[in-house]
XYZ file of C-alpha atoms in Angstrom:
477
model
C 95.376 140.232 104.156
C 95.138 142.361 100.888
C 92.326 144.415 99.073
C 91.660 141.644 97.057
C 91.175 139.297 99.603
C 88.559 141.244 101.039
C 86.669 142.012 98.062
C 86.148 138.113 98.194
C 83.964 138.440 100.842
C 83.177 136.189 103.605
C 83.558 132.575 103.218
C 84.296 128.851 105.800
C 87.794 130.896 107.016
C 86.854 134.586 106.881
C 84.798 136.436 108.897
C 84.404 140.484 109.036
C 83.802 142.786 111.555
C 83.162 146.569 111.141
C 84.814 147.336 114.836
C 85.216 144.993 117.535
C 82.061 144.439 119.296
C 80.587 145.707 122.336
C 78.590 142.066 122.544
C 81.656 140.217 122.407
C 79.091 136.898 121.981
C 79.537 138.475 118.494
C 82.635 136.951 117.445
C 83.227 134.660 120.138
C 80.795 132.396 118.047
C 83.400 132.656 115.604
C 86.158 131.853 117.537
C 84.480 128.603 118.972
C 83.201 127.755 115.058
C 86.629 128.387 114.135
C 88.387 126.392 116.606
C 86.398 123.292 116.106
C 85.915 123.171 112.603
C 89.445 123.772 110.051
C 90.672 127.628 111.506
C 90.172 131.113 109.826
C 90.594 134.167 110.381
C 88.546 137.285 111.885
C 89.407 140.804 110.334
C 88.353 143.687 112.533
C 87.846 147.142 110.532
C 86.195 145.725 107.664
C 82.255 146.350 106.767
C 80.896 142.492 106.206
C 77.856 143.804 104.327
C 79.686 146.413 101.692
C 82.955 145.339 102.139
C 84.124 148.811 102.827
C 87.401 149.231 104.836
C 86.966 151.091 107.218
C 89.809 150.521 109.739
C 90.115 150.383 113.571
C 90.813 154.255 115.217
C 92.219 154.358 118.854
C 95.192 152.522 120.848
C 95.567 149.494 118.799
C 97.745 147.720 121.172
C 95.321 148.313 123.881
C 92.561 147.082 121.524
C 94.752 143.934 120.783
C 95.421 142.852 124.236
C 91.540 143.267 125.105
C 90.565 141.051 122.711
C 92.738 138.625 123.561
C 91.839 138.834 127.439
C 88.323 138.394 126.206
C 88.696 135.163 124.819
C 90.867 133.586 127.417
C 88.340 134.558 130.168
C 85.664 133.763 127.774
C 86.730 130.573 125.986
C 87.272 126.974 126.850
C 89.511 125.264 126.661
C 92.545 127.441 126.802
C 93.050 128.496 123.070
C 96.362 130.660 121.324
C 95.019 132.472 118.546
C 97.446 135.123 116.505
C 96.370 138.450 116.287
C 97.995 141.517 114.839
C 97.759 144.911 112.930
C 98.166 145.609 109.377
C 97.859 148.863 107.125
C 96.001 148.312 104.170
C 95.131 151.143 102.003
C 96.280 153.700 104.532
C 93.498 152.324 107.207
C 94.447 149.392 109.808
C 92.493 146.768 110.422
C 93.288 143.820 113.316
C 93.492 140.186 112.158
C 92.996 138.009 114.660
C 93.489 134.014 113.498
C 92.094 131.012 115.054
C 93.869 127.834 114.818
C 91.427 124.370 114.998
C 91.856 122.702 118.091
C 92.718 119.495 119.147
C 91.151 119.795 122.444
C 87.651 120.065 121.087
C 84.905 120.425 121.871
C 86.080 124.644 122.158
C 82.777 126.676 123.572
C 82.094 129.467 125.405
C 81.769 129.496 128.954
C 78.764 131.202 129.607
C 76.845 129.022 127.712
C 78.049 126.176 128.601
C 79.107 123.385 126.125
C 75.660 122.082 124.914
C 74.522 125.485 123.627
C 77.874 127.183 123.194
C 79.754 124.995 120.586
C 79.597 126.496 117.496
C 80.821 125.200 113.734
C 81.305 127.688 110.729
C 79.188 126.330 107.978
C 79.808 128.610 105.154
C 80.579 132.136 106.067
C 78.074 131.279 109.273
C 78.716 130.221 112.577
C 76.109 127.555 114.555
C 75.561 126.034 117.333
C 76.719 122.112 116.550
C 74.072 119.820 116.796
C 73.792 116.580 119.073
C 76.021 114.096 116.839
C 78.803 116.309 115.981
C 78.956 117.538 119.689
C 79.548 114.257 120.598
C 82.371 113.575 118.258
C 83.827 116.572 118.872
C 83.778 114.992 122.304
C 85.608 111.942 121.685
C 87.996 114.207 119.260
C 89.151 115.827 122.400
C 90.148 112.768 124.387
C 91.603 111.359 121.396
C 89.095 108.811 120.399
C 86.754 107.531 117.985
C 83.289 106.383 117.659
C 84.650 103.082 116.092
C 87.196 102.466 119.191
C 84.807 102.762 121.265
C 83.162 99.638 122.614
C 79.979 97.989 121.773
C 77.593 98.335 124.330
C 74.661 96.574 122.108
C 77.314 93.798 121.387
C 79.117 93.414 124.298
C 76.248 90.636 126.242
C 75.290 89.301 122.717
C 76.668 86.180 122.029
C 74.363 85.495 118.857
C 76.067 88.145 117.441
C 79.339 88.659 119.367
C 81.079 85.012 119.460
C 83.863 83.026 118.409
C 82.421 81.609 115.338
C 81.864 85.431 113.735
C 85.029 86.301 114.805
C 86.600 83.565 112.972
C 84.451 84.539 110.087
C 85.327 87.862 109.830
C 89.192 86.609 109.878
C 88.399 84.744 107.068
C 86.467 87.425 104.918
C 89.941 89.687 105.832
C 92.069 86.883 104.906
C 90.095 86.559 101.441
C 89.787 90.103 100.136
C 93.721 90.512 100.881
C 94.873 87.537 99.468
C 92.609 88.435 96.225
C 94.642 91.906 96.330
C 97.795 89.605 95.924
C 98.888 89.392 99.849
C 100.533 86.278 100.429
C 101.278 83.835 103.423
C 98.795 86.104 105.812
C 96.840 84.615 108.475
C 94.394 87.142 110.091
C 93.162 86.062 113.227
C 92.066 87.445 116.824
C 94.832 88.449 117.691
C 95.036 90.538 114.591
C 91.767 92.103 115.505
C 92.758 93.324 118.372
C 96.127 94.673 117.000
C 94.007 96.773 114.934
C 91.571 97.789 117.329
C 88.647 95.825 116.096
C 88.613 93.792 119.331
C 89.804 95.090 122.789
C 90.773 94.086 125.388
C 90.006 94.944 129.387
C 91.063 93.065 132.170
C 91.470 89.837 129.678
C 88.490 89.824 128.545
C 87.964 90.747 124.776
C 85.299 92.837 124.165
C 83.837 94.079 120.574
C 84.368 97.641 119.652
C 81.795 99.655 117.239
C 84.094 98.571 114.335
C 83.323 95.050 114.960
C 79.938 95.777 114.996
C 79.751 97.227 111.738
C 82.885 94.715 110.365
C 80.116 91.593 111.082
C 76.772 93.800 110.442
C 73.893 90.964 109.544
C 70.583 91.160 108.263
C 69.317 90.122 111.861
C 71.142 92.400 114.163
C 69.383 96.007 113.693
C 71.885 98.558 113.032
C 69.949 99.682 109.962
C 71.672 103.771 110.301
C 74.403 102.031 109.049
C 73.185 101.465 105.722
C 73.817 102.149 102.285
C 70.552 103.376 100.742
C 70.452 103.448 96.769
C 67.778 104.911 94.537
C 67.380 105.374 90.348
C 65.205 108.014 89.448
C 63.585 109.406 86.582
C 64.394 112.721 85.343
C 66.373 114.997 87.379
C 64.288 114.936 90.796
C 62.632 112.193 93.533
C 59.328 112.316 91.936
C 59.555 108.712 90.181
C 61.438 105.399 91.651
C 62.644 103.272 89.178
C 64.748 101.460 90.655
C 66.141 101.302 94.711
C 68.215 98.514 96.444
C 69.051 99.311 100.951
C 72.529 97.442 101.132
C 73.136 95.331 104.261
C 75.549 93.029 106.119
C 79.402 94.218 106.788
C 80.084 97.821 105.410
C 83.075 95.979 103.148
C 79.825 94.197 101.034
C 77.836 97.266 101.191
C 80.534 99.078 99.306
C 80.527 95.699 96.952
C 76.389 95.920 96.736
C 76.243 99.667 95.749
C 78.477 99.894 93.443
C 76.204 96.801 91.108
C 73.633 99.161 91.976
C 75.330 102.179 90.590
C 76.780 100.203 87.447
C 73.436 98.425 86.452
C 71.899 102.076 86.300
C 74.750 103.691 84.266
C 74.894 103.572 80.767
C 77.610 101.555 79.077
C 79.412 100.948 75.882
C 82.068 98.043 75.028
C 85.453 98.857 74.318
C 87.803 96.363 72.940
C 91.714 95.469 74.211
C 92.571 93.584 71.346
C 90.466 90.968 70.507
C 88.399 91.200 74.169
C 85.163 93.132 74.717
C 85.256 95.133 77.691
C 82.200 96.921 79.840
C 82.920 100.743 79.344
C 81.097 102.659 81.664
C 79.835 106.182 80.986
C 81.427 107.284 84.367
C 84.705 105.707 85.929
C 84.505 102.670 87.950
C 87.816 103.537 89.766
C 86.274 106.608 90.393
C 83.075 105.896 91.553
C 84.529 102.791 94.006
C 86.574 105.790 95.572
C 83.644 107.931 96.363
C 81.780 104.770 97.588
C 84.315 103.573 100.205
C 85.056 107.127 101.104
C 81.459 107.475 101.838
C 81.250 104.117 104.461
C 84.859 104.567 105.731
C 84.410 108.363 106.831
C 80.960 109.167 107.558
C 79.731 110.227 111.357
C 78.039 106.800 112.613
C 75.878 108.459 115.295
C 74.131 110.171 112.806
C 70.930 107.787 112.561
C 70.403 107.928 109.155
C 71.884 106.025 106.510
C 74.289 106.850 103.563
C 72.472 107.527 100.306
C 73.431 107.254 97.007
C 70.644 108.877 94.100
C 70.793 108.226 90.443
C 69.523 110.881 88.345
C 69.226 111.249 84.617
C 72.080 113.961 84.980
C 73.705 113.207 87.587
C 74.901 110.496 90.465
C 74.992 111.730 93.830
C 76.907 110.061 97.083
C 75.571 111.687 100.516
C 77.806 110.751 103.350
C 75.946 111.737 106.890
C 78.411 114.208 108.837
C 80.521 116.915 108.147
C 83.967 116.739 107.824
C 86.280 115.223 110.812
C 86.943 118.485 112.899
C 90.692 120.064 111.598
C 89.795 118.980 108.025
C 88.547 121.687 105.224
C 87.763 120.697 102.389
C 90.644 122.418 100.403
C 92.725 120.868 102.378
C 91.368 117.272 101.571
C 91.606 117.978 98.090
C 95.209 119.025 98.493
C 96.265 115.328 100.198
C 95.390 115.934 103.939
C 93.100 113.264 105.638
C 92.517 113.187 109.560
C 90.771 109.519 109.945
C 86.999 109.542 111.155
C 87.304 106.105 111.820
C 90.655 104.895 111.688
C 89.811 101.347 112.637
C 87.917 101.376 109.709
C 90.452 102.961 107.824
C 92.954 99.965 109.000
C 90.871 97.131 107.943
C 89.784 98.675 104.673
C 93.143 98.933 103.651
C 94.288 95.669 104.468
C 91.687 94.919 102.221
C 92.921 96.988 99.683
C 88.930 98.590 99.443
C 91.675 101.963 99.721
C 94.620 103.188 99.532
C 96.923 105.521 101.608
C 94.735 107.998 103.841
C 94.494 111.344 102.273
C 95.008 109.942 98.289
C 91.187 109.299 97.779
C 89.751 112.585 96.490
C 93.536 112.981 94.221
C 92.434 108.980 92.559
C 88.275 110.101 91.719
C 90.064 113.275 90.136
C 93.237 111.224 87.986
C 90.105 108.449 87.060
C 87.906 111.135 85.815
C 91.082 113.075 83.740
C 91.529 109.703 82.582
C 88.273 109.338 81.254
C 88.440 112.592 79.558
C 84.951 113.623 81.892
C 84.574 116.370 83.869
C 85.449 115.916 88.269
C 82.725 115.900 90.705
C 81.657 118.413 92.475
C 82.805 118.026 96.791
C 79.781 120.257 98.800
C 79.922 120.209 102.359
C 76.112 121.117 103.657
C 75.551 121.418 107.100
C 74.817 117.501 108.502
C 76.556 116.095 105.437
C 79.106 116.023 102.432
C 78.608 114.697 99.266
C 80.189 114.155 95.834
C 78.124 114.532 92.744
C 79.311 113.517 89.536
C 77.719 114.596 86.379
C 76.094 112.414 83.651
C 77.179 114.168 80.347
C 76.996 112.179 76.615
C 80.535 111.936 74.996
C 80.738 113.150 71.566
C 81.063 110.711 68.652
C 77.961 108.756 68.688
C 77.059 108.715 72.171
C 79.026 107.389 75.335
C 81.820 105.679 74.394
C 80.489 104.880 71.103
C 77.448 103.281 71.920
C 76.790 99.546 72.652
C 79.369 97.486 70.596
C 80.361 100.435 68.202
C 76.490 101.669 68.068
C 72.859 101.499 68.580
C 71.625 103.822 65.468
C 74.236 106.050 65.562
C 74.722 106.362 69.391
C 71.296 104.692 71.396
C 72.647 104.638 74.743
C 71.044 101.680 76.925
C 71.761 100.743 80.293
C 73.358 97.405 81.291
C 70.001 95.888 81.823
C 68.562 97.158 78.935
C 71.423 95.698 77.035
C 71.069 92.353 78.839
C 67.043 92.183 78.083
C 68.133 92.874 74.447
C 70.568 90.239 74.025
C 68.227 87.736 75.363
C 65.509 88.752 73.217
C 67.771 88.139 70.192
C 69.053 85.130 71.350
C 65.642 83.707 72.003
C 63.030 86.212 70.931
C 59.797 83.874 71.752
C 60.493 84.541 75.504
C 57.748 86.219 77.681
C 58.425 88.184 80.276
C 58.067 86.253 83.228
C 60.528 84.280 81.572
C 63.028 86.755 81.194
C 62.693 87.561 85.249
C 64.045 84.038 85.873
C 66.570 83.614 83.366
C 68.193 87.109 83.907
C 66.920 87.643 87.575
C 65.710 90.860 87.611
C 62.576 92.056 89.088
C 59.238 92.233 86.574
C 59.301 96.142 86.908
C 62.818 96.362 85.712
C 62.240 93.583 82.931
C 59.244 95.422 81.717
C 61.180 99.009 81.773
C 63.789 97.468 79.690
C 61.417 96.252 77.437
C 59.777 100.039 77.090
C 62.914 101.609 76.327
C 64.172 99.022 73.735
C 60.494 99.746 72.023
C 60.212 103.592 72.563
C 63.600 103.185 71.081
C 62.732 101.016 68.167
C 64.646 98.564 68.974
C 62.408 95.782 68.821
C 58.998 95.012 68.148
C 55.796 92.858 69.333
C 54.792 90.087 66.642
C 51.479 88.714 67.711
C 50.208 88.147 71.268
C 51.733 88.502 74.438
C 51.799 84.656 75.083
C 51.627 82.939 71.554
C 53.646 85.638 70.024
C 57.348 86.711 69.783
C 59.872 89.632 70.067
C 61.403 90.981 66.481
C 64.898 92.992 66.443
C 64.339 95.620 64.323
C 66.329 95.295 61.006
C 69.789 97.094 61.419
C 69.366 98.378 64.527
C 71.970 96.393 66.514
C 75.211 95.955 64.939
């Protein structure tokens, strides 16, 4: 601990405390937060509003040993925390550090666990709220919400039976053999290698990972969602376009990334002689974020994941903090503690991901790649999210514009440059017309259309029926 370190303030690992406490509820908050969250450290002798050091007078040993006393009556379970004195600036202050637990959930006694678990959430500690109580639970006897079996599932057989089974073999068996895998045959007994399936007195039974492996538009497990939105300008004031993914979590990963890439702009870039989609933010990049969104989030959280498309910016909301033991410097650096490592198994079989702990590390090499800025990781309090921002290249627009560029650098979207090619290929189309041939929905045809005319793009030549669309000379090139 230095003078500098302090005069950082408080933050998610540093707490400050101007003498220890006569309320020792005070920092015994911290010490449960601490535990069950990614560890920090509490600094005794330090002001936490000014930041003055002030130091700790009297028998510091004697100090030391109280405060550890205090939390082993106090806390539970059983935790070892380091604590010792330094001299900074001629005045001593007491550090005591908290390491996270693996026997979580870590609370304190007198209040029992449902209103004495606490999480640091900033440079705050609070009380953890129903969902993350309950992982923290399962945390502690070295489980998962994904292992754990499928009560809903279990006496179903519309949606628990062989032929499912068999068809989620198969959908395994595909994506991994499109990745390149080669004389694989994935079948039950696979699944229940892997955990999706388990087995109790010889009788199979599905797990929550099976459930959400063979999700279907008819069983309702709707918090397990993707939910995707477009909107207008830079808030939720105006829908223009939204999409709720459903079925298995492997095709919701498929379904919102379209959504995402129909509602980015995007150029063409050629390798050699081929015209390629060039995408104003990095596929790789945004697939990453996607499947690290499904594969990690906190399933007992009842709402869905949500992904929001704003004129500056694309956001990617993924219910639940992060896994208990896991900061978020630390995931940046590499380290990745499995929310659902079931999950985790089958998505990488897949080859949906990579190694564990490599995601964040791939969105940043895509983005350097790309020559864009990274996103921005925030971890709020019933949620993290990665937001990456929409910014214009130089040099006539993003990426140049649509096939080397739209009057210098008119960026459209993908279904603003599909609407326009079909207008030039057969400009007496109407709009209804252009629904069925494309298959989009009216109110995207007729947004295209908007832009492509606000845009000068192309103009209206008589009436809506008899008449027909005109490209405006020299505009597309």
């Amino acid at each position: 601990m230095t003078i500098g370190d302090i005069k950082k303030g408080e933050s998610s690992h540093l707490e400050f405390k101007r003498e220890v406490p006569e309320r020792k509820e005070n920092f015994l908050k911290t010490v449960s937060a601490f535990s069950n969250t990614s560890g920090g450290k509490i600094v005794f002798g330090v002001d936490d509003k000014s930041l003055e050091l002030v130091g700790i007078d009297g028998d510091i040993f004697k100090i030391q040993d109280s405060i550890i006393n205090c939390i082993s009556d106090s806390i539970e379970p059983l935790i070892s925390p380091n604590i010792n004195a330094q001299t900074i600036e001629d005045k001593t202050v007491i550090v005591l550090e908290i390491f996270p637990t693996n026997h979580t959930p870590c609370f304190i006694k007198s209040k029992g666990k449902e209103n004495g678990t606490f999480l640091r959430i900033g440079a705050t500690s609070r009380l953890a709220d129903f969902y993350t109580l309950r992982e923290l639970e399962l945390n502690g006897i070295r489980s998962s919400f994904d292992s754990q079996k499928c009560v809903n599932l279990m006496n179903d057989k519309k949606h628990f039976n062989p032929q499912i089974t068999k068809n989620l073999c198969q959908q395994i068996q595909k994506r991994m053999e499109k990745a390149g895998a080669q004389n694989i045959t994935v079948t039950e007994e696979t699944l229940e290698g892997l955990g999706v399936l388990k087995r109790i007195n010889g009788e199979l039974f599905p797990t929550n990972a099976y459930a959400l492996l063979t999700l279907s538009d008819s069983y309702d497990f709707s918090r397990c969602s993707v939910r995707c939105a477009c909107f207008k300008g830079r808030d939720k004031a105006i829908f223009l376009d939204k999409l709720d993914c459903s079925g298995a979590i492997f095709e919701q990963v498929e379904q919102a990334l379209n959504f995402v890439l129909r509602n980015l702009k995007v150029g063409i870039k050629f390798v050699g002689v081929q015209g390629i989609d060039d995408f104003e933010l990095p596929v790789n990049a945004l697939r990453e974020a996607i499947v690290n969104a499904v594969v990690h989030r906190n399933y007992m959280i009842e709402e869905p994941s949500q992904i929001a498309i704003y004129d500056d910016r694309v956001e990617i909301i993924s219910p639940g903090r992060l896994v208990s033991g896991l900061s978020l410097e630390s995931a940046l650096n590499g380290k990745s503690i499995a929310r659902n490592p079931i999950i985790a198994k089958v998505f990488r079989l897949m080859k949906l991901m990579e190694e564990w702990g490599s995601g964040f590390r791939r969105i940043y090499q895509e983005c350097e790649k790309a020559h864009i800025k990274p996103p921005k990781f925030q971890e709020n309090e019933l949620d993290c999210s990665i937001v990456f921002e929409r910014v214009e290249k130089q040099n006539g627009g993003i990426n140049g514009g649509i096939n080397g560029g739209i009057n210098g650098g008119i960026n459209l979207s993908k279904n603003e440059n599909l609407v326009f090619e079909a207008i030039k290929n057969n400009p007496s189309q109407t709009n209804s017309e252009l629904v069925k041939s494309l298959k989009l929905s009216s109110r995207t045809i007729d947004r295209c259309i908007k832009s492509l005319r606000d845009n000068n793009l192309i103009s209206r030549e008589g009436s809506n029926k008899t008449g027909f669309w005109k490209i405006v000379d020299g505009e597309k090139k």
